[in-house]
Each structure stands twice: as structure tokens, then as C-alpha cells.
CSV table of N, CA and C in Angstrom, one decimal:
chain,number,residue,atom,x,y,z
S,1276,MET,N,72.4,81.1,23.3
S,1276,MET,CA,73.2,81.3,22.4
S,1276,MET,C,72.3,80.8,21.2
S,1277,PRO,N,72.2,79.3,20.9
S,1277,PRO,CA,71.3,79.0,19.7
S,1277,PRO,C,69.8,79.5,19.9
S,1278,ARG,N,69.7,80.2,18.6
S,1278,ARG,CA,68.2,80.7,18.4
S,1278,ARG,C,67.4,79.7,19.0
S,1279,PRO,N,65.9,80.3,19.2
S,1279,PRO,CA,64.9,79.4,19.3
S,1279,PRO,C,64.6,77.8,18.4
S,1280,ASP,N,64.8,78.2,17.4
S,1280,ASP,CA,64.4,77.6,16.3
S,1280,ASP,C,65.5,76.3,16.1
S,1281,THR,N,66.8,76.5,16.5
S,1281,THR,CA,67.7,75.8,16.5
S,1281,THR,C,67.8,75.1,17.5
S,1282,LEU,N,67.6,75.0,18.8
S,1282,LEU,CA,67.2,74.9,20.4
S,1282,LEU,C,66.0,73.7,19.9
S,1283,ALA,N,64.9,74.0,19.2
S,1283,ALA,CA,63.7,73.3,19.0
S,1283,ALA,C,64.4,72.4,18.4
S,1284,ALA,N,64.7,72.4,17.3
S,1284,ALA,CA,65.2,71.3,16.2
S,1284,ALA,C,66.6,70.5,16.7
S,1285,VAL,N,67.0,70.9,17.4
S,1285,VAL,CA,68.2,69.8,18.2
S,1285,VAL,C,67.2,68.7,19.1
S,1286,ARG,N,66.4,69.7,20.0
S,1286,ARG,CA,65.3,68.7,21.0
S,1286,ARG,C,64.5,67.9,20.1
S,1287,ASP,N,64.2,68.2,18.7
S,1287,ASP,CA,63.3,67.4,18.0
S,1287,ASP,C,63.9,66.4,17.5
S,1288,PHE,N,65.1,66.4,17.0
S,1288,PHE,CA,66.0,65.5,16.2
S,1288,PHE,C,65.9,64.1,17.3
S,1289,ALA,N,66.7,64.5,18.5
S,1289,ALA,CA,66.9,63.3,19.3
S,1289,ALA,C,65.5,63.1,19.8
S,1290,ALA,N,64.4,63.8,19.9
S,1290,ALA,CA,63.1,63.4,20.4
S,1290,ALA,C,62.6,61.7,19.2
S,1291,GLU,N,62.6,62.4,17.9
S,1291,GLU,CA,61.9,61.6,16.9
S,1291,GLU,C,62.5,60.5,17.0
S,1292,ARG,N,64.0,60.0,17.4
S,1292,ARG,CA,64.8,59.0,17.2
S,1292,ARG,C,65.0,58.2,18.7
S,1293,GLY,N,64.3,59.0,19.9
S,1293,GLY,CA,64.4,58.3,20.9
S,1293,GLY,C,65.5,58.1,22.0
S,1294,TRP,N,66.6,59.2,21.2
S,1294,TRP,CA,68.0,59.2,21.9
S,1294,TRP,C,68.0,59.9,23.4
S,1295,HIS,N,67.1,60.4,23.7
S,1295,HIS,CA,67.1,61.1,25.3
S,1295,HIS,C,67.5,59.9,26.3
S,1296,GLN,N,67.0,58.9,26.1
S,1296,GLN,CA,67.1,57.8,27.2
S,1296,GLN,C,68.8,58.0,27.2
S,1297,ALA,N,69.6,57.7,26.1
S,1297,ALA,CA,70.9,57.8,26.0
S,1297,ALA,C,71.5,59.0,26.4
S,1298,HIS,N,70.8,60.0,26.5
S,1298,HIS,CA,71.7,61.3,26.9
S,1298,HIS,C,71.7,61.6,28.3
S,1299,SER,N,72.4,61.0,29.2
S,1299,SER,CA,72.8,61.0,30.2
S,1299,SER,C,74.0,62.4,30.1
S,1300,PRO,N,74.2,63.0,31.2
S,1300,PRO,CA,75.6,64.0,31.2
S,1300,PRO,C,76.7,63.4,31.1
S,1301,GLU,N,76.7,62.1,31.6
S,1301,GLU,CA,78.1,61.5,31.1
S,1301,GLU,C,78.2,60.9,29.7
S,1302,ASN,N,77.4,60.8,29.0
S,1302,ASN,CA,77.1,60.1,27.8
S,1302,ASN,C,77.3,61.5,26.6
S,1303,LEU,N,76.7,62.5,27.5
S,1303,LEU,CA,76.9,63.9,26.5
S,1303,LEU,C,78.4,64.3,26.4
S,1304,ALA,N,78.8,64.2,28.0
S,1304,ALA,CA,80.2,64.6,28.0
S,1304,ALA,C,81.2,64.0,27.1
S,1305,LYS,N,81.0,63.0,27.3
S,1305,LYS,CA,81.8,62.0,26.4
S,1305,LYS,C,82.0,62.4,25.0
S,1306,SER,N,80.8,62.0,24.5
S,1306,SER,CA,80.4,62.7,23.0
S,1306,SER,C,81.1,63.7,22.2
S,1307,ILE,N,80.9,64.8,23.4
S,1307,ILE,CA,81.6,66.1,23.3
S,1307,ILE,C,83.1,66.1,22.9
S,1308,SER,N,83.7,65.0,23.6
S,1308,SER,CA,85.2,64.7,23.7
S,1308,SER,C,85.3,63.8,22.3
S,1309,ILE,N,84.9,63.2,22.5
S,1309,ILE,CA,85.1,62.2,21.2
S,1309,ILE,C,84.7,63.2,19.7
S,1310,GLU,N,83.9,64.1,19.9
S,1310,GLU,CA,83.9,64.8,18.4
S,1310,GLU,C,84.4,65.9,18.1
S,1311,ALA,N,85.0,66.3,19.4
S,1311,ALA,CA,86.1,67.4,19.5
S,1311,ALA,C,87.7,66.9,19.0
S,1312,ALA,N,87.4,65.5,19.0
S,1312,ALA,CA,88.8,64.9,18.6
S,1312,ALA,C,88.6,64.8,17.2
S,1313,GLU,N,87.7,64.4,16.6
S,1313,GLU,CA,87.1,64.4,15.2
S,1313,GLU,C,87.2,65.7,14.5
S,1314,LEU,N,87.1,67.0,15.3
S,1314,LEU,CA,87.2,68.2,14.9
S,1314,LEU,C,89.1,68.3,14.7
S,1315,LEU,N,89.4,68.1,15.6
S,1315,LEU,CA,91.3,68.2,15.5
S,1315,LEU,C,91.8,67.4,14.9
S,1316,GLU,N,91.0,66.5,14.1
S,1316,GLU,CA,91.6,65.8,13.2
S,1316,GLU,C,91.4,66.2,11.6
S,1317,CYS,N,90.5,67.4,11.6
S,1317,CYS,CA,90.7,68.1,10.4
S,1317,CYS,C,91.9,69.4,10.3
S,1318,PHE,N,92.5,69.1,11.2
S,1318,PHE,CA,94.1,70.2,11.4
S,1318,PHE,C,95.3,69.7,11.4
S,1319,GLN,N,95.0,68.3,11.8
S,1319,GLN,CA,95.8,67.1,12.1
S,1319,GLN,C,97.1,67.1,10.9
S,1320,TRP,N,98.4,67.2,11.1
S,1320,TRP,CA,99.3,67.3,10.4
S,1320,TRP,C,99.4,68.3,9.0
S,1321,THR,N,98.6,69.2,8.8
S,1321,THR,CA,98.9,70.3,7.8
S,1321,THR,C,98.1,71.4,8.3
S,1322,PRO,N,98.5,72.5,7.5
S,1322,PRO,CA,97.6,74.0,7.7
S,1322,PRO,C,96.7,73.8,7.1
S,1323,ASP,N,96.9,73.0,6.2
S,1323,ASP,CA,95.3,73.2,5.1
S,1323,ASP,C,94.3,71.9,5.7
S,1324,TYR,N,92.9,72.6,5.5
S,1324,TYR,CA,92.2,72.1,6.1
S,1324,TYR,C,91.0,72.2,5.4
S,1325,ASP,N,90.0,71.1,5.5
S,1325,ASP,CA,88.6,71.4,4.6
S,1325,ASP,C,87.8,72.1,5.2
S,1326,ALA,N,87.4,73.1,5.1
S,1326,ALA,CA,86.5,74.1,5.8
S,1326,ALA,C,85.0,73.6,6.1
S,1327,ASP,N,84.5,73.0,5.0
S,1327,ASP,CA,83.5,72.5,5.3
S,1327,ASP,C,83.2,71.1,6.0
S,1328,HIS,N,84.3,70.0,5.9
S,1328,HIS,CA,84.4,68.8,6.9
S,1328,HIS,C,84.5,69.7,8.2
S,1329,ALA,N,85.4,70.3,8.7
S,1329,ALA,CA,85.5,71.3,9.7
S,1329,ALA,C,84.5,71.9,10.5
S,1330,ALA,N,83.5,72.3,9.4
S,1330,ALA,CA,82.4,72.9,9.8
S,1330,ALA,C,81.4,72.0,10.6
S,1331,ASP,N,81.2,70.6,9.8
S,1331,ASP,CA,80.2,69.6,10.4
S,1331,ASP,C,81.0,69.4,11.7
S,1332,GLU,N,82.3,68.8,12.1
S,1332,GLU,CA,82.7,68.8,13.2
S,1332,GLU,C,82.0,69.3,14.3
S,1333,LEU,N,82.6,70.5,13.9
S,1333,LEU,CA,82.2,71.8,14.9
S,1333,LEU,C,80.7,71.8,15.2
S,1334,ALA,N,80.0,71.7,14.2
S,1334,ALA,CA,78.4,71.4,14.9
S,1334,ALA,C,78.3,70.4,15.1
S,1335,ASP,N,78.7,69.3,15.2
S,1335,ASP,CA,78.8,67.8,16.1
S,1335,ASP,C,79.0,68.6,17.5
S,1336,VAL,N,80.0,69.1,17.8
S,1336,VAL,CA,80.4,69.8,18.9
S,1336,VAL,C,79.6,70.2,19.6
S,1337,LEU,N,79.2,71.3,19.2
S,1337,LEU,CA,78.0,72.5,19.6
S,1337,LEU,C,76.6,71.9,19.8
S,1338,THR,N,76.5,70.7,19.0
S,1338,THR,CA,75.0,70.0,19.1
S,1338,THR,C,75.0,69.1,20.2
S,1339,TYR,N,76.3,68.3,20.5
S,1339,TYR,CA,76.5,67.9,21.9
S,1339,TYR,C,76.3,68.7,23.3
S,1340,CYS,N,76.9,70.0,23.1
S,1340,CYS,CA,77.1,70.7,24.0
S,1340,CYS,C,75.6,71.6,24.0
S,1341,ILE,N,74.8,71.6,23.4
S,1341,ILE,CA,73.8,72.0,23.5
S,1341,ILE,C,73.0,71.2,24.2
S,1342,HIS,N,72.8,69.7,23.7
S,1342,HIS,CA,72.2,68.5,24.4
S,1342,HIS,C,72.6,68.9,26.0
S,1343,LEU,N,73.8,68.9,26.2
S,1343,LEU,CA,74.2,68.8,27.5
S,1343,LEU,C,73.7,69.7,28.6
S,1344,ALA,N,74.0,71.2,27.9
S,1344,ALA,CA,73.2,72.3,28.7
S,1344,ALA,C,71.9,72.3,28.9
S,1345,ASP,N,71.2,71.4,28.1
S,1345,ASP,CA,69.9,71.3,28.4
S,1345,ASP,C,69.4,70.1,29.4
S,1346,ARG,N,70.0,69.2,29.3
S,1346,ARG,CA,70.0,68.1,30.3
S,1346,ARG,C,70.5,68.7,31.6
S,1347,LEU,N,71.4,69.7,31.5
S,1347,LEU,CA,71.7,70.1,33.0
S,1347,LEU,C,70.7,71.3,33.5
S,1348,GLY,N,69.9,71.2,32.8
S,1348,GLY,CA,69.0,72.7,32.6
S,1348,GLY,C,69.7,74.1,32.9
S,1349,VAL,N,71.1,74.4,32.1
S,1349,VAL,CA,71.4,75.5,32.2
S,1349,VAL,C,71.3,76.1,31.0
S,1350,ASP,N,71.3,77.8,31.0
S,1350,ASP,CA,71.2,78.7,30.1
S,1350,ASP,C,72.7,78.7,29.6
S,1351,ILE,N,72.7,78.6,28.3
S,1351,ILE,CA,73.9,78.6,27.8
S,1351,ILE,C,74.6,80.0,27.5
S,1352,ASP,N,73.6,81.0,27.5
S,1352,ASP,CA,74.2,82.4,27.3
S,1352,ASP,C,74.6,83.0,29.2
S,1353,ASP,N,74.0,82.5,29.7
S,1353,ASP,CA,74.2,82.5,31.1
S,1353,ASP,C,75.8,81.8,31.9
S,1354,ILE,N,76.0,80.7,31.1
S,1354,ILE,CA,77.0,80.2,32.0
S,1354,ILE,C,78.1,80.7,31.1
S,1355,VAL,N,78.1,81.1,29.7
S,1355,VAL,CA,79.1,81.7,29.1
S,1355,VAL,C,79.5,82.7,29.8
S,1356,LEU,N,78.6,83.9,29.8
S,1356,LEU,CA,78.9,85.2,30.2
S,1356,LEU,C,79.2,85.0,31.7
S,1357,ARG,N,78.9,84.2,32.8
S,1357,ARG,CA,79.6,84.1,34.1
S,1357,ARG,C,80.9,83.3,34.1
S,1358,LYS,N,81.3,82.8,33.1
S,1358,LYS,CA,82.5,81.8,33.0
S,1358,LYS,C,83.4,83.1,32.6
S,1359,LEU,N,82.9,83.8,31.3
S,1359,LEU,CA,83.7,85.2,31.1
S,1359,LEU,C,84.1,86.1,32.1
S,1360,GLU,N,83.6,85.9,33.0
S,1360,GLU,CA,83.6,87.6,34.0
S,1360,GLU,C,84.5,86.6,35.1
S,1361,LYS,N,84.6,85.3,35.5
S,1361,LYS,CA,85.5,84.7,36.5
S,1361,LYS,C,87.0,84.7,35.6
S,1362,THR,N,86.8,84.3,34.2
S,1362,THR,CA,88.0,84.7,33.4
S,1362,THR,C,88.4,86.2,33.2
S,1363,ARG,N,88.0,86.8,33.1
S,1363,ARG,CA,88.4,88.3,33.1
S,1363,ARG,C,88.8,89.0,34.5
S,1364,GLN,N,88.3,88.2,35.4
S,1364,GLN,CA,89.4,88.3,37.1
S,1364,GLN,C,90.3,87.5,37.0
S,1365,LYS,N,90.5,86.3,36.3
S,1365,LYS,CA,91.9,85.6,36.7
S,1365,LYS,C,92.9,86.3,35.7
S,1366,TYR,N,92.3,86.7,34.6
S,1366,TYR,CA,93.2,87.4,34.0
S,1366,TYR,C,93.0,88.7,33.2
S,1367,PRO,N,93.2,89.7,34.2
S,1367,PRO,CA,93.1,91.2,34.0
S,1367,PRO,C,93.7,91.5,32.7
S,1368,VAL,N,93.0,92.6,32.4
S,1368,VAL,CA,93.5,93.3,31.2
S,1368,VAL,C,95.0,93.6,30.9
S,1369,GLU,N,95.2,94.2,32.3
S,1369,GLU,CA,96.6,94.9,32.7
S,1369,GLU,C,97.6,94.2,32.6
S,1370,LEU,N,97.0,92.6,32.4
S,1370,LEU,CA,98.4,91.4,32.3
S,1370,LEU,C,98.7,91.5,30.8
S,1371,GLN,N,97.8,92.0,29.5
S,1371,GLN,CA,98.0,92.0,28.2
S,1371,GLN,C,99.6,92.1,28.1
S,1372,GLY,N,100.2,91.4,27.3
S,1372,GLY,CA,101.6,91.7,26.6
S,1372,GLY,C,102.3,90.8,27.6
S,1373,THR,N,102.1,89.9,28.3
S,1373,THR,CA,103.0,88.9,29.2
S,1373,THR,C,103.1,87.9,27.7
S,1374,ALA,N,104.4,87.1,27.9
S,1374,ALA,CA,104.2,86.0,27.4
S,1374,ALA,C,103.4,85.2,27.6
S,1375,ILE,N,103.5,84.5,28.4
S,1375,ILE,CA,102.6,83.3,28.8
S,1375,ILE,C,101.4,83.8,29.9
S,1376,PRO,N,100.2,83.5,29.8
S,1376,PRO,CA,99.4,84.3,30.7
S,1376,PRO,C,99.0,83.5,31.9
S,1377,THR,N,99.4,84.2,33.1
S,1377,THR,CA,99.1,83.0,34.3
S,1377,THR,C,97.8,84.0,35.3
S,1378,PRO,N,97.3,82.8,35.9
S,1378,PRO,CA,96.2,83.4,36.4
S,1378,PRO,C,96.8,84.9,37.9
S,1379,VAL,N,96.0,85.6,38.2
S,1379,VAL,CA,96.4,86.7,39.1
S,1379,VAL,C,96.0,85.8,40.7
S,1380,GLU,N,97.2,85.8,41.3
S,1380,GLU,CA,96.9,85.5,42.6
S,1380,GLU,C,96.0,86.2,43.3
S,1381,ARG,N,94.9,85.6,44.0
S,1381,ARG,CA,94.0,86.2,44.6
S,1381,ARG,C,94.6,86.1,46.1
S,1382,PRO,N,94.4,86.8,47.4
S,1382,PRO,CA,94.7,86.4,48.6
S,1382,PRO,C,93.7,85.5,49.2
S,1383,ALA,N,93.9,84.9,49.9
S,1383,ALA,CA,93.1,83.7,50.5
S,1383,ALA,C,92.3,84.2,51.3
């Protein structure tokens, strides 16, 4: 998903600062959650929001996601497509129009 130059820039930024030692999967997952909360704050209490601030917070979330995927050794495109296929099976298009999507029960 990230272009090769973006991935290299994210890796280089952390390496230049020696941050890799703190980038355990646990710490990165925590950081994603913290940054996601900061993104959510952009929309708290009002439908009006600062698009630039929201984009900055989204960039923080995505940057930590890139770091975590890199640390786990997974390809972002592969895992997103694999999860979309699972979700496609769980919520087939034939169920569109239902008020609340519910998973399709699969025989055990």
C-alpha cells in the first residue's frame, strides 16, 4: 500500500533516531490506539473539523501501522486483501439492505 519511497522514508526516519529498539509490536499497537484517539478528537462534539489537523493525525496512525506491519513482517496489501476476502464471505453482498449487518452463520 505505501509506495516504496514512503516505506523507505518511514524506516529511515525511525532508524536515524534509533527508535527501532522501542518499536516492539506491543508498543506499536499501543501507539496506533493512542494516535487513533487523537484522530477521533478532531471530530469530537462537532461535525466541523480541521481537515489539515485530521490529515496529520491520520498520518500518525498510518505511520505506526506501517511500522507494525514492517515489524511483523507482513505485507500490507496482502493482509488487507486477505481480510477483505474474509469480510466478503462474512457479509455477502446479498445481505445488503438489511438494517444492521450481521455475520452469515456458517455450518460448523
